[in-house]
mmCIF file of C-alpha atoms and ligand atoms in Angstrom:
data_model
loop_
_atom_site.group_PDB
_atom_site.id
_atom_site.type_symbol
_atom_site.label_atom_id
_atom_site.label_comp_id
_atom_site.label_asym_id
_atom_site.label_seq_id
_atom_site.Cartn_x
_atom_site.Cartn_y
_atom_site.Cartn_z
ATOM 1 C CA MET A 19 11.346 16.981 19.095
ATOM 2 C CA GLU A 20 14.905 15.457 21.121
ATOM 3 C CA ASN A 21 13.292 12.374 20.668
ATOM 4 C CA ILE A 22 12.299 12.387 17.327
ATOM 5 C CA LYS A 23 15.811 13.905 16.474
ATOM 6 C CA ALA A 24 17.654 10.823 18.045
ATOM 7 C CA ILE A 25 15.242 8.310 16.287
ATOM 8 C CA LEU A 26 16.505 9.757 12.904
ATOM 9 C CA ASP A 27 19.963 10.008 14.322
ATOM 10 C CA LYS A 28 20.195 6.247 14.480
ATOM 11 C CA ALA A 29 18.603 5.923 11.501
ATOM 12 C CA LEU A 30 21.043 7.832 9.535
ATOM 13 C CA ASN A 31 23.977 6.092 11.100
ATOM 14 C CA THR A 32 22.382 2.996 11.348
ATOM 15 C CA HIS A 33 19.699 1.944 9.125
ATOM 16 C CA LEU A 34 17.695 0.225 12.178
ATOM 17 C CA LEU A 35 15.203 1.123 14.249
ATOM 18 C CA ASN A 36 12.804 -0.427 15.944
ATOM 19 C CA LYS A 37 8.787 -0.824 15.864
ATOM 20 C CA GLY A 38 8.007 1.894 18.699
ATOM 21 C CA GLU A 39 10.526 3.419 16.850
ATOM 22 C CA ILE A 40 9.103 3.612 13.985
ATOM 23 C CA ILE A 41 5.735 4.415 15.419
ATOM 24 C CA THR A 42 7.122 7.065 16.777
ATOM 25 C CA LEU A 43 7.579 9.108 13.706
ATOM 26 C CA LEU A 44 4.508 7.797 11.886
ATOM 27 C CA LYS A 45 3.049 9.590 14.410
ATOM 28 C CA SER A 46 4.978 12.544 14.460
ATOM 29 C CA ASP A 47 5.068 16.086 12.421
ATOM 30 C CA ASP A 48 7.868 16.806 12.858
ATOM 31 C CA GLU A 49 9.094 17.812 8.941
ATOM 32 C CA LEU A 50 12.871 16.733 9.786
ATOM 33 C CA LEU A 51 12.378 13.228 9.448
ATOM 34 C CA PHE A 52 12.291 14.245 5.779
ATOM 35 C CA GLU A 53 15.180 16.347 5.160
ATOM 36 C CA TYR A 54 16.415 13.364 6.601
ATOM 37 C CA ALA A 55 14.802 11.049 4.252
ATOM 38 C CA ASP A 56 16.411 13.225 1.403
ATOM 39 C CA GLU A 57 19.994 13.619 2.766
ATOM 40 C CA VAL A 58 20.096 9.735 2.557
ATOM 41 C CA ARG A 59 19.031 9.803 -0.694
ATOM 42 C CA GLN A 60 21.904 12.568 -1.885
ATOM 43 C CA LYS A 61 23.946 10.614 -0.407
ATOM 44 C CA PHE A 62 22.974 6.890 -1.849
ATOM 45 C CA LYS A 63 21.349 7.815 -4.365
ATOM 46 C CA GLY A 64 22.454 11.150 -6.062
ATOM 47 C CA ASN A 65 20.650 13.779 -7.842
ATOM 48 C CA GLU A 66 19.499 11.623 -10.576
ATOM 49 C CA ILE A 67 16.099 10.700 -11.055
ATOM 50 C CA HIS A 68 15.222 7.183 -13.000
ATOM 51 C CA LEU A 69 12.172 7.684 -15.143
ATOM 52 C CA ARG A 70 9.966 4.733 -15.465
ATOM 53 C CA GLY A 71 7.515 4.755 -19.046
ATOM 54 C CA LEU A 72 4.222 2.426 -17.281
ATOM 55 C CA ILE A 73 2.142 0.733 -19.852
ATOM 56 C CA GLU A 74 -1.195 -0.141 -18.701
ATOM 57 C CA PHE A 75 -2.174 -3.077 -20.956
ATOM 58 C CA SER A 76 -5.220 -4.436 -20.100
ATOM 59 C CA ASN A 77 -7.522 -3.499 -16.708
ATOM 60 C CA ILE A 78 -9.454 -6.895 -17.241
ATOM 61 C CA CYS A 79 -8.649 -8.146 -13.625
ATOM 62 C CA LYS A 80 -10.339 -11.648 -11.907
ATOM 63 C CA CYS A 81 -9.410 -10.408 -8.115
ATOM 64 C CA TYR A 82 -11.738 -8.983 -5.607
ATOM 65 C CA CYS A 83 -9.480 -6.538 -4.210
ATOM 66 C CA LYS A 84 -11.836 -4.408 -1.882
ATOM 67 C CA TYR A 85 -9.901 -1.361 -3.017
ATOM 68 C CA CYS A 86 -9.492 -1.294 -6.752
ATOM 69 C CA GLY A 87 -11.717 -0.203 -9.127
ATOM 70 C CA LEU A 88 -10.690 -3.080 -11.324
ATOM 71 C CA ARG A 89 -11.783 -5.391 -9.405
ATOM 72 C CA CYS A 90 -14.233 -7.825 -11.452
ATOM 73 C CA GLU A 91 -17.567 -7.183 -9.819
ATOM 74 C CA ASN A 92 -16.945 -3.559 -10.991
ATOM 75 C CA LYS A 93 -19.306 -3.530 -13.894
ATOM 76 C CA GLU A 94 -19.539 -0.105 -14.618
ATOM 77 C CA VAL A 95 -16.382 0.002 -15.740
ATOM 78 C CA GLU A 96 -15.506 -0.642 -19.756
ATOM 79 C CA ARG A 97 -12.545 -3.262 -19.752
ATOM 80 C CA TYR A 98 -9.757 -3.081 -22.824
ATOM 81 C CA ARG A 99 -7.143 -5.515 -23.437
ATOM 82 C CA LEU A 100 -4.029 -4.246 -26.296
ATOM 83 C CA THR A 101 -2.606 -6.275 -28.458
ATOM 84 C CA LYS A 102 1.137 -7.888 -28.531
ATOM 85 C CA ASN A 103 1.246 -4.861 -31.556
ATOM 86 C CA GLU A 104 0.282 -2.483 -29.297
ATOM 87 C CA ILE A 105 2.221 -3.560 -26.742
ATOM 88 C CA ILE A 106 4.813 -3.267 -28.709
ATOM 89 C CA SER A 107 4.101 -0.199 -30.197
ATOM 90 C CA LEU A 108 3.772 1.644 -27.100
ATOM 91 C CA ALA A 109 7.588 0.416 -25.704
ATOM 92 C CA LYS A 110 9.331 1.831 -28.489
ATOM 93 C CA ASN A 111 7.665 4.828 -28.545
ATOM 94 C CA GLY A 112 8.586 5.033 -25.019
ATOM 95 C CA ALA A 113 12.255 3.736 -26.218
ATOM 96 C CA GLU A 114 11.618 6.766 -28.511
ATOM 97 C CA LEU A 115 10.384 9.496 -25.714
ATOM 98 C CA GLY A 116 14.075 8.250 -24.048
ATOM 99 C CA TYR A 117 13.085 5.932 -21.160
ATOM 100 C CA LYS A 118 15.220 3.298 -20.506
ATOM 101 C CA THR A 119 12.889 1.381 -18.747
ATOM 102 C CA VAL A 120 9.216 0.198 -19.009
ATOM 103 C CA VAL A 121 6.475 -0.791 -17.042
ATOM 104 C CA LEU A 122 3.842 -3.435 -18.034
ATOM 105 C CA GLN A 123 1.164 -3.512 -15.605
ATOM 106 C CA SER A 124 -2.071 -4.604 -16.467
ATOM 107 C CA GLY A 125 -5.230 -6.443 -13.965
ATOM 108 C CA GLU A 126 -4.713 -10.378 -12.884
ATOM 109 C CA ASP A 127 -6.260 -11.102 -17.121
ATOM 110 C CA SER A 128 -5.045 -15.056 -18.330
ATOM 111 C CA TYR A 129 -5.523 -14.045 -21.940
ATOM 112 C CA TYR A 130 -1.926 -13.251 -21.621
ATOM 113 C CA THR A 131 -0.538 -16.697 -21.136
ATOM 114 C CA THR A 132 3.056 -17.369 -20.308
ATOM 115 C CA ASP A 133 3.776 -17.786 -24.012
ATOM 116 C CA LEU A 134 2.359 -15.000 -25.244
ATOM 117 C CA MET A 135 3.975 -12.330 -22.348
ATOM 118 C CA VAL A 136 7.505 -13.947 -23.155
ATOM 119 C CA GLU A 137 7.115 -13.075 -26.714
ATOM 120 C CA ILE A 138 6.115 -9.358 -25.812
ATOM 121 C CA ILE A 139 9.119 -9.508 -22.988
ATOM 122 C CA LYS A 140 11.190 -10.859 -25.818
ATOM 123 C CA GLU A 141 10.397 -8.228 -28.692
ATOM 124 C CA ILE A 142 10.788 -5.067 -26.179
ATOM 125 C CA LYS A 143 14.037 -6.380 -25.038
ATOM 126 C CA LYS A 144 15.224 -5.210 -28.631
ATOM 127 C CA PHE A 145 14.365 -1.796 -27.816
ATOM 128 C CA ASP A 146 16.995 -1.831 -25.381
ATOM 129 C CA LEU A 147 14.738 -1.172 -22.542
ATOM 130 C CA ALA A 148 14.949 -2.703 -19.002
ATOM 131 C CA ILE A 149 11.099 -4.568 -18.117
ATOM 132 C CA THR A 150 9.543 -4.155 -14.687
ATOM 133 C CA LEU A 151 6.501 -6.421 -14.912
ATOM 134 C CA SER A 152 3.537 -5.508 -12.615
ATOM 135 C CA ILE A 153 0.829 -8.414 -13.486
ATOM 136 C CA GLY A 154 -0.140 -10.480 -10.254
ATOM 137 C CA GLU A 155 0.540 -13.325 -8.961
ATOM 138 C CA ARG A 156 1.441 -16.335 -11.246
ATOM 139 C CA ASN A 157 3.550 -19.327 -10.528
ATOM 140 C CA TYR A 158 7.589 -19.914 -10.011
ATOM 141 C CA GLU A 159 7.604 -21.648 -13.964
ATOM 142 C CA ASP A 160 5.951 -18.536 -15.098
ATOM 143 C CA TYR A 161 8.075 -15.853 -13.779
ATOM 144 C CA LYS A 162 11.185 -18.047 -14.798
ATOM 145 C CA ALA A 163 9.961 -18.095 -18.031
ATOM 146 C CA PHE A 164 10.060 -14.159 -18.028
ATOM 147 C CA LYS A 165 13.278 -13.889 -16.194
ATOM 148 C CA ASP A 166 14.967 -15.918 -18.926
ATOM 149 C CA VAL A 167 13.909 -14.216 -21.764
ATOM 150 C CA GLY A 168 14.937 -10.660 -20.111
ATOM 151 C CA ALA A 169 12.543 -9.475 -18.026
ATOM 152 C CA ASP A 170 13.978 -7.499 -14.917
ATOM 153 C CA ARG A 171 12.330 -6.245 -11.963
ATOM 154 C CA TYR A 172 8.920 -7.585 -10.986
ATOM 155 C CA LEU A 173 6.387 -4.986 -8.884
ATOM 156 C CA LEU A 174 4.226 -6.881 -6.688
ATOM 157 C CA ARG A 175 3.096 -4.750 -3.373
ATOM 158 C CA ILE A 176 2.337 -7.403 -0.281
ATOM 159 C CA GLU A 177 -1.032 -4.444 0.504
ATOM 160 C CA THR A 178 -0.686 -4.812 3.649
ATOM 161 C CA THR A 179 1.385 -8.097 6.067
ATOM 162 C CA ASN A 180 -1.721 -7.881 8.591
ATOM 163 C CA PRO A 181 -2.900 -10.929 8.212
ATOM 164 C CA ALA A 182 -7.329 -9.777 8.992
ATOM 165 C CA LEU A 183 -6.266 -6.975 7.130
ATOM 166 C CA TYR A 184 -5.132 -8.553 4.143
ATOM 167 C CA LYS A 185 -7.802 -10.953 4.538
ATOM 168 C CA GLU A 186 -10.712 -8.710 4.812
ATOM 169 C CA MET A 187 -9.075 -6.897 1.876
ATOM 170 C CA HIS A 188 -8.381 -9.982 -0.409
ATOM 171 C CA PRO A 189 -11.419 -12.177 -1.012
ATOM 172 C CA ASN A 190 -10.510 -15.654 -2.628
ATOM 173 C CA MET A 191 -6.369 -14.933 -2.017
ATOM 174 C CA SER A 192 -3.909 -15.830 0.461
ATOM 175 C CA LEU A 193 -1.322 -14.035 2.106
ATOM 176 C CA GLU A 194 0.775 -16.983 2.247
ATOM 177 C CA ASN A 195 0.666 -16.534 -1.529
ATOM 178 C CA ARG A 196 1.833 -13.419 -1.817
ATOM 179 C CA LEU A 197 4.618 -13.817 0.356
ATOM 180 C CA ASN A 198 5.240 -16.695 -1.449
ATOM 181 C CA CYS A 199 5.220 -14.635 -5.270
ATOM 182 C CA LEU A 200 8.120 -12.718 -3.444
ATOM 183 C CA LYS A 201 9.902 -15.127 -2.336
ATOM 184 C CA ASN A 202 9.729 -16.445 -6.203
ATOM 185 C CA LEU A 203 11.143 -13.444 -7.712
ATOM 186 C CA GLN A 204 13.719 -12.719 -4.984
ATOM 187 C CA LYS A 205 15.117 -16.543 -5.837
ATOM 188 C CA LEU A 206 14.940 -15.841 -9.933
ATOM 189 C CA GLY A 207 16.908 -13.108 -9.329
ATOM 190 C CA TYR A 208 14.251 -10.073 -10.122
ATOM 191 C CA GLU A 209 15.046 -6.588 -8.820
ATOM 192 C CA THR A 210 11.647 -7.242 -6.072
ATOM 193 C CA GLY A 211 9.400 -4.338 -5.658
ATOM 194 C CA SER A 212 6.718 -4.732 -3.617
ATOM 195 C CA GLY A 213 5.067 -1.732 -0.651
ATOM 196 C CA ILE A 214 1.818 -1.248 0.742
ATOM 197 C CA LEU A 215 -1.296 0.554 0.391
ATOM 198 C CA VAL A 216 -1.734 3.419 3.122
ATOM 199 C CA GLY A 217 -5.071 4.070 5.164
ATOM 200 C CA LEU A 218 -7.254 1.309 4.198
ATOM 201 C CA PRO A 219 -10.055 0.337 6.521
ATOM 202 C CA ASN A 220 -8.884 -0.362 9.997
ATOM 203 C CA GLN A 221 -5.196 -0.678 9.595
ATOM 204 C CA SER A 222 -3.411 0.410 12.434
ATOM 205 C CA ILE A 223 0.010 2.200 12.639
ATOM 206 C CA LYS A 224 1.019 -0.561 14.808
ATOM 207 C CA SER A 225 0.847 -3.069 11.443
ATOM 208 C CA ILE A 226 2.192 -0.166 9.112
ATOM 209 C CA ALA A 227 4.995 -0.210 11.207
ATOM 210 C CA ASP A 228 5.174 -3.878 10.686
ATOM 211 C CA ASP A 229 5.102 -3.743 7.018
ATOM 212 C CA ILE A 230 8.457 -1.547 7.070
ATOM 213 C CA LEU A 231 10.153 -4.259 8.867
ATOM 214 C CA TYR A 232 8.884 -6.239 6.730
ATOM 215 C CA PHE A 233 10.299 -4.421 4.182
ATOM 216 C CA LYS A 234 13.378 -4.173 6.097
ATOM 217 C CA GLU A 235 14.270 -7.581 6.530
ATOM 218 C CA ASN A 236 13.522 -8.548 2.656
ATOM 219 C CA ASN A 237 15.547 -6.093 1.342
ATOM 220 C CA PHE A 238 13.714 -5.537 -1.590
ATOM 221 C CA ASP A 239 14.950 -3.738 -4.120
ATOM 222 C CA MET A 240 12.157 -1.401 -4.702
ATOM 223 C CA ILE A 241 8.880 0.269 -2.214
ATOM 224 C CA GLY A 242 6.270 1.625 -3.833
ATOM 225 C CA THR A 243 3.393 3.330 -0.904
ATOM 226 C CA GLY A 244 0.606 4.570 -1.933
ATOM 227 C CA PRO A 245 -1.911 6.816 -0.011
ATOM 228 C CA PHE A 246 -5.387 4.095 -0.929
ATOM 229 C CA ILE A 247 -8.243 6.700 -2.607
ATOM 230 C CA PRO A 248 -11.682 5.169 -2.350
ATOM 231 C CA HIS A 249 -13.706 4.002 -5.825
ATOM 232 C CA PRO A 250 -17.310 4.649 -5.690
ATOM 233 C CA ASN A 251 -17.527 1.375 -7.694
ATOM 234 C CA THR A 252 -16.681 -0.895 -4.951
ATOM 235 C CA PRO A 253 -17.357 -2.110 -1.296
ATOM 236 C CA LEU A 254 -15.198 0.786 0.433
ATOM 237 C CA ALA A 255 -16.906 3.487 -1.359
ATOM 238 C CA ARG A 256 -17.531 5.401 1.094
ATOM 239 C CA ALA A 257 -14.899 4.371 3.845
ATOM 240 C CA GLN A 258 -13.880 7.084 6.235
ATOM 241 C CA ALA A 259 -11.055 8.145 6.372
ATOM 242 C CA HIS A 260 -8.702 7.303 9.750
ATOM 243 C CA LEU A 261 -5.178 8.333 8.668
ATOM 244 C CA ASP A 262 -3.686 11.515 6.663
ATOM 245 C CA ASN A 263 -3.420 9.254 3.902
ATOM 246 C CA PHE A 264 -0.671 11.422 1.817
ATOM 247 C CA LYS A 265 1.129 12.748 4.759
ATOM 248 C CA VAL A 266 1.427 9.321 6.268
ATOM 249 C CA SER A 267 2.658 7.411 3.052
ATOM 250 C CA LEU A 268 4.821 10.027 2.403
ATOM 251 C CA ARG A 269 5.940 9.480 5.848
ATOM 252 C CA VAL A 270 6.332 5.453 5.313
ATOM 253 C CA MET A 271 8.525 6.395 2.168
ATOM 254 C CA ALA A 272 10.945 8.366 4.376
ATOM 255 C CA ILE A 273 11.166 5.679 7.021
ATOM 256 C CA THR A 274 11.458 3.439 4.075
ATOM 257 C CA ARG A 275 14.564 5.428 2.805
ATOM 258 C CA LEU A 276 16.399 5.349 6.181
ATOM 259 C CA LEU A 277 16.254 2.100 6.734
ATOM 260 C CA LEU A 278 16.851 0.700 2.960
ATOM 261 C CA PRO A 279 19.706 3.471 2.051
ATOM 262 C CA ASP A 280 20.000 2.439 -1.535
ATOM 263 C CA ILE A 281 16.342 1.025 -2.603
ATOM 264 C CA ASN A 282 14.521 2.880 -6.066
ATOM 265 C CA ILE A 283 11.335 4.252 -4.658
ATOM 266 C CA PRO A 284 8.905 6.071 -6.492
ATOM 267 C CA ALA A 285 6.733 8.832 -5.911
ATOM 268 C CA THR A 286 3.657 7.506 -6.491
ATOM 269 C CA THR A 287 1.069 8.578 -9.097
ATOM 270 C CA ALA A 288 -1.470 8.223 -6.498
ATOM 271 C CA MET A 289 0.272 11.107 -3.811
ATOM 272 C CA GLU A 290 -0.180 13.365 -6.537
ATOM 273 C CA THR A 291 -3.566 12.648 -6.830
ATOM 274 C CA LEU A 292 -4.187 13.975 -3.687
ATOM 275 C CA ASN A 293 -1.577 17.019 -3.510
ATOM 276 C CA PRO A 294 -1.395 18.636 -7.100
ATOM 277 C CA ASN A 295 2.456 18.330 -5.523
ATOM 278 C CA GLY A 296 2.788 15.348 -4.697
ATOM 279 C CA ARG A 297 5.695 13.896 -6.794
ATOM 280 C CA ILE A 298 8.031 16.558 -6.101
ATOM 281 C CA ILE A 299 7.444 16.738 -2.352
ATOM 282 C CA ALA A 300 8.059 13.066 -2.745
ATOM 283 C CA LEU A 301 11.005 13.373 -4.522
ATOM 284 C CA GLN A 302 12.425 16.068 -1.832
ATOM 285 C CA SER A 303 11.227 13.635 1.035
ATOM 286 C CA GLY A 304 13.066 10.155 -0.071
ATOM 287 C CA ALA A 305 12.092 9.504 -3.876
ATOM 288 C CA ASN A 306 14.554 8.617 -6.549
ATOM 289 C CA VAL A 307 11.975 6.907 -9.484
ATOM 290 C CA VAL A 308 9.023 8.685 -11.092
ATOM 291 C CA MET A 309 6.986 6.427 -13.537
ATOM 292 C CA PRO A 310 5.085 8.531 -16.082
ATOM 293 C CA ASN A 311 2.543 7.417 -17.595
ATOM 294 C CA ILE A 312 3.050 5.608 -21.988
ATOM 295 C CA THR A 313 -0.361 3.885 -22.290
ATOM 296 C CA SER A 314 -2.497 5.640 -25.496
ATOM 297 C CA THR A 315 -5.038 8.389 -24.299
ATOM 298 C CA GLU A 316 -7.352 6.482 -25.393
ATOM 299 C CA TYR A 317 -7.017 3.930 -22.505
ATOM 300 C CA ARG A 318 -5.675 5.717 -20.241
ATOM 301 C CA ALA A 319 -9.438 6.606 -18.528
ATOM 302 C CA LYS A 320 -10.338 3.296 -18.992
ATOM 303 C CA TYR A 321 -7.438 1.807 -16.111
ATOM 304 C CA TYR A 322 -9.863 3.746 -13.141
ATOM 305 C CA ILE A 323 -7.627 2.449 -10.486
ATOM 306 C CA TYR A 324 -8.876 5.339 -8.218
ATOM 307 C CA PRO A 325 -10.923 8.019 -9.208
ATOM 308 C CA ASN A 326 -8.790 11.804 -10.326
ATOM 309 C CA LYS A 327 -5.867 9.599 -11.290
ATOM 310 C CA ILE A 328 -3.814 12.483 -12.937
ATOM 311 C CA CYS A 329 -2.678 12.279 -16.451
ATOM 312 C CA LEU A 330 -5.922 10.852 -17.768
ATOM 313 C CA ASN A 331 -5.941 13.118 -21.137
ATOM 314 C CA ASP A 332 -2.685 14.082 -21.511
ATOM 315 C CA SER A 333 -0.412 12.294 -24.644
ATOM 316 C CA SER A 334 3.184 10.216 -23.529
ATOM 317 C CA ASP A 335 4.963 13.256 -24.698
ATOM 318 C CA LYS A 336 3.408 15.654 -22.494
ATOM 319 C CA CYS A 337 3.795 13.883 -19.606
ATOM 320 C CA ARG A 338 7.575 13.292 -20.341
ATOM 321 C CA ASN A 339 8.206 17.157 -20.983
ATOM 322 C CA CYS A 340 6.097 17.995 -17.954
ATOM 323 C CA ILE A 341 7.977 15.571 -15.516
ATOM 324 C CA GLU A 342 10.989 16.718 -17.069
ATOM 325 C CA ALA A 343 10.480 19.825 -16.029
ATOM 326 C CA LYS A 344 9.153 19.693 -12.445
ATOM 327 C CA ILE A 345 12.680 17.417 -12.017
ATOM 328 C CA LYS A 346 14.827 20.633 -13.227
ATOM 329 C CA ALA A 347 13.117 22.899 -11.624
ATOM 330 C CA ILE A 348 14.229 21.130 -8.556
ATOM 331 C CA GLY A 349 17.320 21.134 -9.331
ATOM 332 C CA ARG A 350 17.762 17.659 -10.103
ATOM 333 C CA ASN A 351 18.329 15.489 -13.152
ATOM 334 C CA ILE A 352 16.639 12.726 -15.412
ATOM 335 C CA SER A 353 18.958 9.410 -15.514
ATOM 336 C CA LYS A 354 20.203 7.957 -18.795
ATOM 337 C CA THR A 355 20.243 4.629 -16.979
ATOM 338 C CA LYS A 356 18.561 1.880 -16.923
ATOM 339 C CA GLY A 357 18.393 2.650 -13.291
ATOM 340 C CA PHE A 358 19.247 -0.919 -11.466
ATOM 341 C CA ARG A 359 19.713 -0.850 -7.737
ATOM 342 C CA SER A 360 22.932 -1.814 -7.848
ATOM 343 C CA ASP A 361 24.279 0.516 -10.044
ATOM 344 C CA LYS A 362 26.701 3.072 -9.065
ATOM 345 C CA GLN A 363 24.816 5.926 -8.549
ATOM 346 C CA LEU A 364 27.884 8.924 -8.150
HETATM 347 N N1 LIG B 417 -2.697 -6.349 -10.879
HETATM 348 C C1 LIG B 417 -1.477 -6.161 -10.348
HETATM 349 C C2 LIG B 417 -1.309 -6.157 -8.480
HETATM 350 O O1 LIG B 417 -2.614 -5.815 -8.157
HETATM 351 O O2 LIG B 417 -0.499 -6.149 -8.726
HETATM 352 C C3 LIG B 417 -1.019 -4.790 -10.936
HETATM 353 C C4 LIG B 417 -1.899 -3.609 -11.143
HETATM 354 S S1 LIG B 417 -2.749 -3.258 -9.273
HETATM 355 C C5 LIG B 417 -4.117 -1.864 -10.178
HETATM 356 C C6 LIG B 417 -1.454 -1.446 -9.029
HETATM 357 C C7 LIG B 417 -2.230 -1.340 -7.536
HETATM 358 O O3 LIG B 417 -2.712 -0.405 -7.729
HETATM 359 C C8 LIG B 417 -2.013 -2.138 -6.976
HETATM 360 O O4 LIG B 417 -0.403 -2.938 -5.889
HETATM 361 C C9 LIG B 417 -2.929 -1.321 -5.640
HETATM 362 O O5 LIG B 417 -1.893 -1.303 -4.292
HETATM 363 C C10 LIG B 417 -2.893 0.044 -6.224
HETATM 364 N N2 LIG B 417 -3.919 0.310 -5.880
HETATM 365 C C11 LIG B 417 -5.564 -0.410 -5.840
HETATM 366 N N3 LIG B 417 -6.731 0.255 -5.766
HETATM 367 C C12 LIG B 417 -5.792 1.740 -5.384
HETATM 368 C C13 LIG B 417 -7.078 3.107 -4.338
HETATM 369 N N4 LIG B 417 -8.034 2.412 -4.484
HETATM 370 N N5 LIG B 417 -6.214 3.242 -4.215
HETATM 371 C C14 LIG B 417 -4.885 3.563 -4.224
HETATM 372 N N6 LIG B 417 -3.886 2.498 -4.579
HETATM 373 C C15 LIG B 417 -4.315 1.618 -5.366
HETATM 374 FE FE1 LIG B 418 -6.913 -6.790 -9.842
HETATM 375 FE FE2 LIG B 418 -4.760 -5.731 -8.935
HETATM 376 FE FE3 LIG B 418 -6.619 -4.093 -9.186
HETATM 377 FE FE4 LIG B 418 -6.335 -6.579 -6.901
HETATM 378 S S1 LIG B 418 -4.896 -4.687 -7.188
HETATM 379 S S2 LIG B 418 -7.911 -5.989 -8.861
HETATM 380 S S3 LIG B 418 -5.262 -7.857 -8.211
HETATM 381 S S4 LIG B 418 -5.777 -4.656 -10.886
HETATM 382 FE FE1 LIG B 419 1.099 13.846 -17.114
HETATM 383 FE FE2 LIG B 419 2.330 16.324 -16.118
HETATM 384 S S1 LIG B 419 3.345 14.225 -16.219
HETATM 385 S S2 LIG B 419 0.553 16.054 -17.619
#
């Protein structure tokens, strides 16, 4: 217990930890970690929570990620793709609901060419929204074209930095290319977000500690950590949980807050899937962002990344009101700004 407090005090004062200290925190049940992370969040990000409206615009994907229900080999999922106008109108609706950022997320779907994405981004920028893209790996020129017309942020989780595990989870992909994409995004001036899945088969606590050190070394602007949830129509359908995926995700998130005190950290939807109060617990353990769904209800169930996703039958208005009430109930406010990392918060 003493040891934990000493490690946390060091993190509070220096925002530095070594691998051994991170491993100790990842393995400990001590709730003090969450109190410290909440304190650092309060000091660096204040009371405001940033909402990002999530638009899941295509579930078509050419990749084989073994954990994901959208992987191309899953024939059970009914595929959909939204038109340019549908995407723009969802973004407009998001702006009307008071969102300051929309997140455009999809599988790796080459239907959305560089030119088409550029047109969509340009139109959405007219609503005075910040745009976060989460559309997977593209080349430098594509990322540059999107940035040039106003894309602000990009989310691309590294998923794991362990080379053997990365290879095992991602047939036909390379860790090197993923790392390179993240470097390109940073070079182009995106607010760049990464993160990992927690609880993948054969993922060790040591490798999670390496992932956290990787976040710190690369000074990412956002880090999203999600528990891995086995999907029935994937090769990992029968994966046995070897960690408490919810608890360990929460610890990863809290340690990340201690090491990168001023970044944006979402309370992830997957956390709420595993725990009915998961997002609020996360917001009280270091997180300062929530990404409610603003996709039309008819498509939500088809974006079936993992089972028991929340809000599948809800409307965008309902989600907005629901999250607002939950946030107010814990004495926090919804930000009226776009919520960049560098914004003055306090
Ligand atoms: N295709 C883009 C990509 O991979 O970056 C964006 C969409 S992808 C569905 C978004 C995230 O979903 C991935 O980064 C991954 O971490 C998460 N995900 C996929 N399958 C999951 C599962 N079974 N449990 C929890 N999260 C999962
Ligand atoms: Fe495709 Fe992303 Fe799912 Fe991988 S995680 S299969 S890239 S949607
Ligand atoms: Fe969708 Fe609560 S956030 S119903």
